[in-house]
PDB file of N, CA and C in Angstrom:
ATOM      1  N   MET A   2      83.062  92.367 150.328  1.00  0.00           N
ATOM      2  CA  MET A   2      84.381  91.932 149.908  1.00  0.00           C
ATOM      3  C   MET A   2      84.207  90.653 149.067  1.00  0.00           C
ATOM      4  N   SER A   3      84.843  90.605 147.920  1.00  0.00           N
ATOM      5  CA  SER A   3      84.719  89.452 147.029  1.00  0.00           C
ATOM      6  C   SER A   3      85.520  88.258 147.558  1.00  0.00           C
ATOM      7  N   LYS A   4      85.242  87.087 146.993  1.00  0.00           N
ATOM      8  CA  LYS A   4      85.989  85.891 147.395  1.00  0.00           C
ATOM      9  C   LYS A   4      87.474  86.075 147.127  1.00  0.00           C
ATOM     10  N   TRP A   5      87.796  86.698 145.982  1.00  0.00           N
ATOM     11  CA  TRP A   5      89.197  86.932 145.621  1.00  0.00           C
ATOM     12  C   TRP A   5      89.866  87.823 146.668  1.00  0.00           C
ATOM     13  N   ASP A   6      89.193  88.917 147.042  1.00  0.00           N
ATOM     14  CA  ASP A   6      89.759  89.830 148.038  1.00  0.00           C
ATOM     15  C   ASP A   6      89.969  89.134 149.383  1.00  0.00           C
ATOM     16  N   LYS A   7      89.024  88.277 149.769  1.00  0.00           N
ATOM     17  CA  LYS A   7      89.165  87.532 151.026  1.00  0.00           C
ATOM     18  C   LYS A   7      90.356  86.575 150.957  1.00  0.00           C
ATOM     19  N   LEU A   8      90.512  85.929 149.812  1.00  0.00           N
ATOM     20  CA  LEU A   8      91.626  84.997 149.637  1.00  0.00           C
ATOM     21  C   LEU A   8      92.961  85.734 149.716  1.00  0.00           C
ATOM     22  N   ILE A   9      93.069  86.853 149.025  1.00  0.00           N
ATOM     23  CA  ILE A   9      94.302  87.645 149.056  1.00  0.00           C
ATOM     24  C   ILE A   9      94.565  88.157 150.469  1.00  0.00           C
ATOM     25  N   SER A  10      93.515  88.559 151.165  1.00  0.00           N
ATOM     26  CA  SER A  10      93.652  89.038 152.542  1.00  0.00           C
ATOM     27  C   SER A  10      94.186  87.936 153.458  1.00  0.00           C
ATOM     28  N   ARG A  11      93.692  86.710 153.281  1.00  0.00           N
ATOM     29  CA  ARG A  11      94.183  85.584 154.096  1.00  0.00           C
ATOM     30  C   ARG A  11      95.643  85.297 153.812  1.00  0.00           C
ATOM     31  N   ILE A  12      96.038  85.401 152.541  1.00  0.00           N
ATOM     32  CA  ILE A  12      97.438  85.175 152.193  1.00  0.00           C
ATOM     33  C   ILE A  12      98.308  86.264 152.808  1.00  0.00           C
ATOM     34  N   CYS A  13      97.895  87.500 152.681  1.00  0.00           N
ATOM     35  CA  CYS A  13      98.692  88.618 153.201  1.00  0.00           C
ATOM     36  C   CYS A  13      98.788  88.607 154.730  1.00  0.00           C
ATOM     37  N   SER A  14      97.813  88.004 155.396  1.00  0.00           N
ATOM     38  CA  SER A  14      97.880  87.901 156.858  1.00  0.00           C
ATOM     39  C   SER A  14      98.591  86.620 157.288  1.00  0.00           C
ATOM     40  N   LEU A  15      99.145  85.872 156.311  1.00  0.00           N
ATOM     41  CA  LEU A  15      99.876  84.624 156.565  1.00  0.00           C
ATOM     42  C   LEU A  15      99.041  83.624 157.370  1.00  0.00           C
ATOM     43  N   SER A  16      97.819  83.416 156.889  1.00  0.00           N
ATOM     44  CA  SER A  16      96.908  82.475 157.529  1.00  0.00           C
ATOM     45  C   SER A  16      97.539  81.085 157.608  1.00  0.00           C
ATOM     46  N   LYS A  17      97.303  80.403 158.727  1.00  0.00           N
ATOM     47  CA  LYS A  17      97.885  79.083 158.934  1.00  0.00           C
ATOM     48  C   LYS A  17      96.986  77.955 158.438  1.00  0.00           C
ATOM     49  N   ASP A  18      95.825  78.289 157.890  1.00  0.00           N
ATOM     50  CA  ASP A  18      94.917  77.239 157.417  1.00  0.00           C
ATOM     51  C   ASP A  18      94.668  77.331 155.907  1.00  0.00           C
ATOM     52  N   MET A  19      95.698  77.717 155.167  1.00  0.00           N
ATOM     53  CA  MET A  19      95.577  77.805 153.712  1.00  0.00           C
ATOM     54  C   MET A  19      95.589  76.399 153.118  1.00  0.00           C
ATOM     55  N   ARG A  20      94.892  76.253 152.007  1.00  0.00           N
ATOM     56  CA  ARG A  20      94.846  74.983 151.299  1.00  0.00           C
ATOM     57  C   ARG A  20      95.667  75.092 150.019  1.00  0.00           C
ATOM     58  N   PHE A  21      96.179  73.962 149.565  1.00  0.00           N
ATOM     59  CA  PHE A  21      96.986  73.943 148.349  1.00  0.00           C
ATOM     60  C   PHE A  21      96.194  74.514 147.170  1.00  0.00           C
ATOM     61  N   ALA A  22      94.933  74.131 147.055  1.00  0.00           N
ATOM     62  CA  ALA A  22      94.100  74.584 145.933  1.00  0.00           C
ATOM     63  C   ALA A  22      93.971  76.113 145.908  1.00  0.00           C
ATOM     64  N   GLU A  23      93.928  76.740 147.083  1.00  0.00           N
ATOM     65  CA  GLU A  23      93.817  78.201 147.141  1.00  0.00           C
ATOM     66  C   GLU A  23      95.093  78.865 146.629  1.00  0.00           C
ATOM     67  N   LEU A  24      96.243  78.359 147.052  1.00  0.00           N
ATOM     68  CA  LEU A  24      97.511  78.925 146.579  1.00  0.00           C
ATOM     69  C   LEU A  24      97.672  78.676 145.080  1.00  0.00           C
ATOM     70  N   LYS A  25      97.254  77.514 144.626  1.00  0.00           N
ATOM     71  CA  LYS A  25      97.312  77.183 143.197  1.00  0.00           C
ATOM     72  C   LYS A  25      96.470  78.158 142.392  1.00  0.00           C
ATOM     73  N   THR A  26      95.274  78.469 142.852  1.00  0.00           N
ATOM     74  CA  THR A  26      94.392  79.413 142.170  1.00  0.00           C
ATOM     75  C   THR A  26      95.050  80.775 142.033  1.00  0.00           C
ATOM     76  N   VAL A  27      95.648  81.256 143.101  1.00  0.00           N
ATOM     77  CA  VAL A  27      96.287  82.571 143.089  1.00  0.00           C
ATOM     78  C   VAL A  27      97.481  82.586 142.127  1.00  0.00           C
ATOM     79  N   LEU A  28      98.336  81.587 142.236  1.00  0.00           N
ATOM     80  CA  LEU A  28      99.519  81.548 141.372  1.00  0.00           C
ATOM     81  C   LEU A  28      99.127  81.444 139.898  1.00  0.00           C
ATOM     82  N   GLU A  29      98.148  80.612 139.585  1.00  0.00           N
ATOM     83  CA  GLU A  29      97.722  80.475 138.188  1.00  0.00           C
ATOM     84  C   GLU A  29      97.082  81.755 137.669  1.00  0.00           C
ATOM     85  N   SER A  30      96.411  82.499 138.540  1.00  0.00           N
ATOM     86  CA  SER A  30      95.806  83.759 138.105  1.00  0.00           C
ATOM     87  C   SER A  30      96.867  84.802 137.756  1.00  0.00           C
ATOM     88  N   TYR A  31      98.068  84.650 138.308  1.00  0.00           N
ATOM     89  CA  TYR A  31      99.168  85.557 137.991  1.00  0.00           C
ATOM     90  C   TYR A  31     100.050  85.017 136.868  1.00  0.00           C
ATOM     91  N   GLY A  32      99.603  83.973 136.195  1.00  0.00           N
ATOM     92  CA  GLY A  32     100.318  83.482 135.024  1.00  0.00           C
ATOM     93  C   GLY A  32     101.290  82.347 135.259  1.00  0.00           C
ATOM     94  N   TYR A  33     101.323  81.796 136.461  1.00  0.00           N
ATOM     95  CA  TYR A  33     102.197  80.665 136.752  1.00  0.00           C
ATOM     96  C   TYR A  33     101.540  79.381 136.242  1.00  0.00           C
ATOM     97  N   THR A  34     102.348  78.442 135.779  1.00  0.00           N
ATOM     98  CA  THR A  34     101.838  77.137 135.379  1.00  0.00           C
ATOM     99  C   THR A  34     102.385  76.088 136.336  1.00  0.00           C
ATOM    100  N   MET A  35     101.547  75.109 136.657  1.00  0.00           N
ATOM    101  CA  MET A  35     101.933  74.088 137.615  1.00  0.00           C
ATOM    102  C   MET A  35     102.481  72.873 136.880  1.00  0.00           C
ATOM    103  N   GLN A  36     103.574  72.353 137.383  1.00  0.00           N
ATOM    104  CA  GLN A  36     104.140  71.118 136.868  1.00  0.00           C
ATOM    105  C   GLN A  36     104.035  70.060 137.944  1.00  0.00           C
ATOM    106  N   ARG A  37     103.377  68.974 137.605  1.00  0.00           N
ATOM    107  CA  ARG A  37     103.212  67.854 138.539  1.00  0.00           C
ATOM    108  C   ARG A  37     104.541  67.150 138.724  1.00  0.00           C
ATOM    109  N   PRO A  38     104.773  66.630 139.904  1.00  0.00           N
ATOM    110  CA  PRO A  38     106.035  65.923 140.161  1.00  0.00           C
ATOM    111  C   PRO A  38     106.078  64.570 139.462  1.00  0.00           C
ATOM    112  N   HIS A  39     107.289  64.104 139.238  1.00  0.00           N
ATOM    113  CA  HIS A  39     107.505  62.770 138.686  1.00  0.00           C
ATOM    114  C   HIS A  39     108.033  61.881 139.800  1.00  0.00           C
ATOM    115  N   GLY A  40     107.719  60.628 139.740  1.00  0.00           N
ATOM    116  CA  GLY A  40     108.292  59.687 140.697  1.00  0.00           C
ATOM    117  C   GLY A  40     107.672  59.719 142.080  1.00  0.00           C
ATOM    118  N   GLY A  41     106.433  60.188 142.196  1.00  0.00           N
ATOM    119  CA  GLY A  41     105.740  60.118 143.474  1.00  0.00           C
ATOM    120  C   GLY A  41     106.022  61.239 144.454  1.00  0.00           C
ATOM    121  N   SER A  42     106.679  62.297 144.024  1.00  0.00           N
ATOM    122  CA  SER A  42     106.946  63.415 144.926  1.00  0.00           C
ATOM    123  C   SER A  42     105.637  64.118 145.280  1.00  0.00           C
ATOM    124  N   SER A  43     105.584  64.705 146.455  1.00  0.00           N
ATOM    125  CA  SER A  43     104.376  65.401 146.903  1.00  0.00           C
ATOM    126  C   SER A  43     104.479  66.914 146.728  1.00  0.00           C
ATOM    127  N   HIS A  44     105.457  67.380 145.951  1.00  0.00           N
ATOM    128  CA  HIS A  44     105.644  68.815 145.746  1.00  0.00           C
ATOM    129  C   HIS A  44     105.373  69.180 144.293  1.00  0.00           C
ATOM    130  N   CYS A  45     104.670  70.288 144.079  1.00  0.00           N
ATOM    131  CA  CYS A  45     104.405  70.794 142.735  1.00  0.00           C
ATOM    132  C   CYS A  45     105.203  72.078 142.536  1.00  0.00           C
ATOM    133  N   THR A  46     105.704  72.276 141.332  1.00  0.00           N
ATOM    134  CA  THR A  46     106.486  73.465 141.021  1.00  0.00           C
ATOM    135  C   THR A  46     105.670  74.365 140.104  1.00  0.00           C
ATOM    136  N   PHE A  47     105.636  75.648 140.446  1.00  0.00           N
ATOM    137  CA  PHE A  47     104.947  76.654 139.642  1.00  0.00           C
ATOM    138  C   PHE A  47     105.999  77.502 138.961  1.00  0.00           C
ATOM    139  N   ARG A  48     105.839  77.694 137.651  1.00  0.00           N
ATOM    140  CA  ARG A  48     106.820  78.454 136.872  1.00  0.00           C
ATOM    141  C   ARG A  48     106.130  79.554 136.063  1.00  0.00           C
ATOM    142  N   LYS A  49     106.868  80.645 135.900  1.00  0.00           N
ATOM    143  CA  LYS A  49     106.425  81.759 135.068  1.00  0.00           C
ATOM    144  C   LYS A  49     107.674  82.350 134.435  1.00  0.00           C
ATOM    145  N   ALA A  50     107.601  82.646 133.148  1.00  0.00           N
ATOM    146  CA  ALA A  50     108.750  83.203 132.438  1.00  0.00           C
ATOM    147  C   ALA A  50     109.238  84.473 133.131  1.00  0.00           C
ATOM    148  N   GLY A  51     110.540  84.552 133.349  1.00  0.00           N
ATOM    149  CA  GLY A  51     111.137  85.725 133.966  1.00  0.00           C
ATOM    150  C   GLY A  51     111.049  85.758 135.485  1.00  0.00           C
ATOM    151  N   CYS A  52     110.477  84.734 136.094  1.00  0.00           N
ATOM    152  CA  CYS A  52     110.329  84.690 137.554  1.00  0.00           C
ATOM    153  C   CYS A  52     110.951  83.409 138.092  1.00  0.00           C
ATOM    154  N   SER A  53     111.350  83.460 139.336  1.00  0.00           N
ATOM    155  CA  SER A  53     111.891  82.262 139.986  1.00  0.00           C
ATOM    156  C   SER A  53     110.765  81.256 140.198  1.00  0.00           C
ATOM    157  N   PRO A  54     111.058  79.960 140.041  1.00  0.00           N
ATOM    158  CA  PRO A  54     110.023  78.961 140.306  1.00  0.00           C
ATOM    159  C   PRO A  54     109.734  78.869 141.800  1.00  0.00           C
ATOM    160  N   ILE A  55     108.540  78.423 142.117  1.00  0.00           N
ATOM    161  CA  ILE A  55     108.147  78.225 143.511  1.00  0.00           C
ATOM    162  C   ILE A  55     107.631  76.794 143.649  1.00  0.00           C
ATOM    163  N   THR A  56     108.134  76.078 144.637  1.00  0.00           N
ATOM    164  CA  THR A  56     107.733  74.693 144.867  1.00  0.00           C
ATOM    165  C   THR A  56     106.942  74.613 146.164  1.00  0.00           C
ATOM    166  N   ILE A  57     105.753  73.987 146.078  1.00  0.00           N
ATOM    167  CA  ILE A  57     104.847  73.910 147.222  1.00  0.00           C
ATOM    168  C   ILE A  57     104.404  72.462 147.400  1.00  0.00           C
ATOM    169  N   PRO A  58     104.414  71.944 148.625  1.00  0.00           N
ATOM    170  CA  PRO A  58     103.925  70.582 148.853  1.00  0.00           C
ATOM    171  C   PRO A  58     102.401  70.540 148.728  1.00  0.00           C
ATOM    172  N   THR A  59     101.898  69.406 148.266  1.00  0.00           N
ATOM    173  CA  THR A  59     100.449  69.290 148.087  1.00  0.00           C
ATOM    174  C   THR A  59      99.727  68.879 149.365  1.00  0.00           C
ATOM    175  N   HIS A  60     100.468  68.423 150.387  1.00  0.00           N
ATOM    176  CA  HIS A  60      99.796  68.010 151.626  1.00  0.00           C
ATOM    177  C   HIS A  60      99.360  69.246 152.411  1.00  0.00           C
ATOM    178  N   GLU A  61      98.353  69.048 153.235  1.00  0.00           N
ATOM    179  CA  GLU A  61      97.793  70.175 153.981  1.00  0.00           C
ATOM    180  C   GLU A  61      97.822  69.870 155.466  1.00  0.00           C
ATOM    181  N   PRO A  62      97.854  70.861 156.344  1.00  0.00           N
ATOM    182  CA  PRO A  62      97.843  72.296 156.023  1.00  0.00           C
ATOM    183  C   PRO A  62      99.183  72.753 155.458  1.00  0.00           C
ATOM    184  N   ILE A  63      99.112  73.799 154.660  1.00  0.00           N
ATOM    185  CA  ILE A  63     100.314  74.374 154.049  1.00  0.00           C
ATOM    186  C   ILE A  63     101.062  75.156 155.123  1.00  0.00           C
ATOM    187  N   LYS A  64     102.350  74.948 155.221  1.00  0.00           N
ATOM    188  CA  LYS A  64     103.147  75.676 156.215  1.00  0.00           C
ATOM    189  C   LYS A  64     103.241  77.153 155.842  1.00  0.00           C
ATOM    190  N   VAL A  65     103.393  77.980 156.848  1.00  0.00           N
ATOM    191  CA  VAL A  65     103.420  79.434 156.671  1.00  0.00           C
ATOM    192  C   VAL A  65     104.547  79.867 155.739  1.00  0.00           C
ATOM    193  N   VAL A  66     105.656  79.149 155.712  1.00  0.00           N
ATOM    194  CA  VAL A  66     106.773  79.530 154.852  1.00  0.00           C
ATOM    195  C   VAL A  66     106.345  79.566 153.380  1.00  0.00           C
ATOM    196  N   TYR A  67     105.471  78.639 152.980  1.00  0.00           N
ATOM    197  CA  TYR A  67     105.001  78.612 151.597  1.00  0.00           C
ATOM    198  C   TYR A  67     103.983  79.714 151.348  1.00  0.00           C
ATOM    199  N   VAL A  68     103.154  79.989 152.335  1.00  0.00           N
ATOM    200  CA  VAL A  68     102.192  81.093 152.207  1.00  0.00           C
ATOM    201  C   VAL A  68     102.958  82.406 152.078  1.00  0.00           C
ATOM    202  N   ARG A  69     104.062  82.543 152.813  1.00  0.00           N
ATOM    203  CA  ARG A  69     104.883  83.748 152.743  1.00  0.00           C
ATOM    204  C   ARG A  69     105.457  83.931 151.335  1.00  0.00           C
ATOM    205  N   MET A  70     105.863  82.831 150.690  1.00  0.00           N
ATOM    206  CA  MET A  70     106.378  82.917 149.320  1.00  0.00           C
ATOM    207  C   MET A  70     105.303  83.430 148.359  1.00  0.00           C
ATOM    208  N   VAL A  71     104.092  82.917 148.517  1.00  0.00           N
ATOM    209  CA  VAL A  71     102.994  83.360 147.653  1.00  0.00           C
ATOM    210  C   VAL A  71     102.644  84.812 147.969  1.00  0.00           C
ATOM    211  N   LYS A  72     102.715  85.192 149.236  1.00  0.00           N
ATOM    212  CA  LYS A  72     102.454  86.587 149.624  1.00  0.00           C
ATOM    213  C   LYS A  72     103.429  87.521 148.910  1.00  0.00           C
ATOM    214  N   GLU A  73     104.691  87.157 148.832  1.00  0.00           N
ATOM    215  CA  GLU A  73     105.680  87.983 148.141  1.00  0.00           C
ATOM    216  C   GLU A  73     105.336  88.131 146.660  1.00  0.00           C
ATOM    217  N   ILE A  74     104.849  87.058 146.054  1.00  0.00           N
ATOM    218  CA  ILE A  74     104.438  87.119 144.647  1.00  0.00           C
ATOM    219  C   ILE A  74     103.232  88.044 144.495  1.00  0.00           C
ATOM    220  N   VAL A  75     102.243  87.912 145.382  1.00  0.00           N
ATOM    221  CA  VAL A  75     101.051  88.767 145.334  1.00  0.00           C
ATOM    222  C   VAL A  75     101.457  90.232 145.451  1.00  0.00           C
ATOM    223  N   GLU A  76     102.325  90.534 146.412  1.00  0.00           N
ATOM    224  CA  GLU A  76     102.755  91.925 146.606  1.00  0.00           C
ATOM    225  C   GLU A  76     103.517  92.453 145.401  1.00  0.00           C
ATOM    226  N   SER A  77     104.373  91.631 144.803  1.00  0.00           N
ATOM    227  CA  SER A  77     105.127  92.102 143.634  1.00  0.00           C
ATOM    228  C   SER A  77     104.217  92.277 142.434  1.00  0.00           C
ATOM    229  N   GLU A  78     103.216  91.415 142.276  1.00  0.00           N
ATOM    230  CA  GLU A  78     102.273  91.545 141.160  1.00  0.00           C
ATOM    231  C   GLU A  78     101.396  92.785 141.338  1.00  0.00           C
ATOM    232  N   GLU A  79     100.971  93.052 142.563  1.00  0.00           N
ATOM    233  CA  GLU A  79     100.150  94.234 142.815  1.00  0.00           C
ATOM    234  C   GLU A  79     100.956  95.506 142.598  1.00  0.00           C
ATOM    235  N   ALA A  80     102.222  95.501 142.999  1.00  0.00           N
ATOM    236  CA  ALA A  80     103.084  96.654 142.772  1.00  0.00           C
ATOM    237  C   ALA A  80     103.311  96.861 141.273  1.00  0.00           C
ATOM    238  N   HIS A  81     103.459  95.762 140.553  1.00  0.00           N
ATOM    239  CA  HIS A  81     103.639  95.825 139.095  1.00  0.00           C
ATOM    240  C   HIS A  81     102.393  96.408 138.421  1.00  0.00           C
ATOM    241  N   ASP A  82     101.193  95.977 138.890  1.00  0.00           N
ATOM    242  CA  ASP A  82      99.948  96.482 138.329  1.00  0.00           C
ATOM    243  C   ASP A  82      99.755  97.969 138.611  1.00  0.00           C
ATOM    244  N   GLU A  83     100.192  98.429 139.767  1.00  0.00           N
ATOM    245  CA  GLU A  83     100.059  99.845 140.112  1.00  0.00           C
ATOM    246  C   GLU A  83     100.963 100.712 139.250  1.00  0.00           C
ATOM    247  N   ASN A  84     102.096 100.166 138.836  1.00  0.00           N
ATOM    248  CA  ASN A  84     103.039 100.938 138.021  1.00  0.00           C
ATOM    249  C   ASN A  84     102.643 101.001 136.549  1.00  0.00           C
ATOM    250  N   ASP A  85     101.723 100.154 136.121  1.00  0.00           N
ATOM    251  CA  ASP A  85     101.291 100.161 134.714  1.00  0.00           C
ATOM    252  C   ASP A  85     100.287 101.251 134.437  1.00  0.00           C
TER     253      ASP A  85
END
């Protein structure tokens, strides 16, 4: 199993020990761009044209609610790829 497959598997199982950098890697691989916060905020926003933005805190561990949001994106992207 590749590193990518292991990472996706951890996201889909809603792992409680995900790191911000791992979620960032996945979102950027699906075409999202990260915008750094202004004014000292600890949350980064990921945007992609035609999709709702997702905001994730940079502190760790990442709460499961944020992993669940990324899981939904992974599932929708995989479903989109299967339909092409």
